[in-house]
mmCIF file of C-alpha atoms in Angstrom:
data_model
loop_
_atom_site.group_PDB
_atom_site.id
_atom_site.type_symbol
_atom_site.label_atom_id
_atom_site.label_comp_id
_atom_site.label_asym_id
_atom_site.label_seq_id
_atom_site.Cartn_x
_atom_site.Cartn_y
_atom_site.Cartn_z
ATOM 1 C CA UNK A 1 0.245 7.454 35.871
ATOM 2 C CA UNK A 2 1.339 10.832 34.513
ATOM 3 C CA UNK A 3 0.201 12.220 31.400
ATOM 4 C CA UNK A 4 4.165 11.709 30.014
ATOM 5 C CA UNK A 5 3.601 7.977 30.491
ATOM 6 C CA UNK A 6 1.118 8.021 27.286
ATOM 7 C CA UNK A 7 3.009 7.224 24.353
ATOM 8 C CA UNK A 8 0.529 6.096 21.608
ATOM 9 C CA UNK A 9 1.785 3.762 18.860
ATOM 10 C CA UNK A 10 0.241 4.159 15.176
ATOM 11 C CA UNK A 11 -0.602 0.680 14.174
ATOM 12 C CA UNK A 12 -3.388 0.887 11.690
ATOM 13 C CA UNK A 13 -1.439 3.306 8.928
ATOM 14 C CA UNK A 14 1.846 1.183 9.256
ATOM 15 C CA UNK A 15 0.386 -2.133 8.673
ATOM 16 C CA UNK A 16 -2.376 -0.956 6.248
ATOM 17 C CA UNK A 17 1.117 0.759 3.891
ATOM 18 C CA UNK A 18 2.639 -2.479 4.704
ATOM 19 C CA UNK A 19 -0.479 -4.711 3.698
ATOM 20 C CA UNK A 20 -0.064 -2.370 0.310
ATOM 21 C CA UNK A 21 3.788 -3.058 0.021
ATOM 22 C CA UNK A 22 2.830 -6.977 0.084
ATOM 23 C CA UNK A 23 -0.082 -6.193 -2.211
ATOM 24 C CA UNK A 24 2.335 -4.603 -4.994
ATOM 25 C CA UNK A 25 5.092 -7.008 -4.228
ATOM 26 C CA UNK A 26 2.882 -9.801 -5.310
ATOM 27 C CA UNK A 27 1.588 -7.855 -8.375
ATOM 28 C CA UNK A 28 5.231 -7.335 -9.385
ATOM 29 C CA UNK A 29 6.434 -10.808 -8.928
ATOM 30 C CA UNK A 30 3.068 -11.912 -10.993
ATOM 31 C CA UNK A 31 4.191 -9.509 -13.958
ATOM 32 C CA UNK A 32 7.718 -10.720 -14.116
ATOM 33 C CA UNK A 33 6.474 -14.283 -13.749
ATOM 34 C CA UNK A 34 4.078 -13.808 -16.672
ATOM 35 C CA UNK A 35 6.079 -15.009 -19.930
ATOM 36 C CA UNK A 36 3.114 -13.559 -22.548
ATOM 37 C CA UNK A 37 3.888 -10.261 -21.613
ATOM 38 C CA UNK A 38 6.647 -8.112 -23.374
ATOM 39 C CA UNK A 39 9.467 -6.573 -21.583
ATOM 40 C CA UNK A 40 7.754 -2.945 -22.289
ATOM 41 C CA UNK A 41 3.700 -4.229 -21.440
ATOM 42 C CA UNK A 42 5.449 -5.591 -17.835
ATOM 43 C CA UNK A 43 7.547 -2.400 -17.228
ATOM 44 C CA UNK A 44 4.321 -0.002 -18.176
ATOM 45 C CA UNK A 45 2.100 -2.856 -15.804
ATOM 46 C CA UNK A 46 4.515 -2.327 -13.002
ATOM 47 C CA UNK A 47 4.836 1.468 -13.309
ATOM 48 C CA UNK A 48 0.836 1.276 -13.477
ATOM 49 C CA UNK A 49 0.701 -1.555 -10.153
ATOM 50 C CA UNK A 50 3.585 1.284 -8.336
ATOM 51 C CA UNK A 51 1.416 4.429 -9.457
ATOM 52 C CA UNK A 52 -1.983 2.564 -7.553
ATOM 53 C CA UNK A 53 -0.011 1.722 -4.596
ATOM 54 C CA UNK A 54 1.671 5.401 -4.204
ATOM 55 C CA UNK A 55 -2.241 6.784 -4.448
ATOM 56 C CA UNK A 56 -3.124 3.897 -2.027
ATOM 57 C CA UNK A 57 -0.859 4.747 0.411
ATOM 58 C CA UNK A 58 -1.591 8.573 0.135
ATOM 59 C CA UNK A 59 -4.952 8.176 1.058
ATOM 60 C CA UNK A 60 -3.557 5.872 3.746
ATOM 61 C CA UNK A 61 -1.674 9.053 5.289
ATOM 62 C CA UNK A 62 -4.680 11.490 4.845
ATOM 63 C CA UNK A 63 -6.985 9.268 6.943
ATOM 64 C CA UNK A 64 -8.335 10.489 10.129
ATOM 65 C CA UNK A 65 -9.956 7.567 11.321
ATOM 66 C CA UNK A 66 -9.349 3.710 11.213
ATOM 67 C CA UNK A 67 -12.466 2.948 9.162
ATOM 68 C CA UNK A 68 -10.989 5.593 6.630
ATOM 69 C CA UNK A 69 -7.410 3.670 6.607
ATOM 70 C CA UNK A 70 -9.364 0.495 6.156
ATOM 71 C CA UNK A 71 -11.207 1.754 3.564
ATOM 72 C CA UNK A 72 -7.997 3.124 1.458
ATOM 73 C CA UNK A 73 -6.054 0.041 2.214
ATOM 74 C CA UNK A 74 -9.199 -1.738 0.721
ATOM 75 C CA UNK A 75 -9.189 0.647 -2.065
ATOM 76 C CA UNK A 76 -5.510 0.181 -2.990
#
């Protein structure tokens, strides 16, 4: 096998953003769904719930390792 045969495929940054995505999707959907909330507490909870994620997945692309990834997606 030649060295041009080795074509590495990131797996743990995609799924850890992606197991973030979920994470906020489900936040979002739990705001709306939540009727003792006003219009402006859900839209500041969401903007709060989007700003975490952002940060979450920030640290997701500055990790070096997998255990650091983990650890942000953990984080987030």
């Amino acid at each position: 096998a030649s060295i041009a045969s080795v074509n590495p495929t990131a797996q743990a940054k995609p799924a850890a953003k992606q197991a973030i995505d979920d994470a906020l999707k489900a936040k979002t959907d739990a705001i709306d769904a939540n009727n003792d909330l006003t219009a402006e507490e859900k839209a500041k909870a969401k903007e709060d719930a989007k700003a975490k994620a952002d940060a979450a997945k920030q640290a997701i692309d500055n990790a070096t390792t997998n255990d650091v990834v983990t650890q942000a997606k953990n984080d987030g």
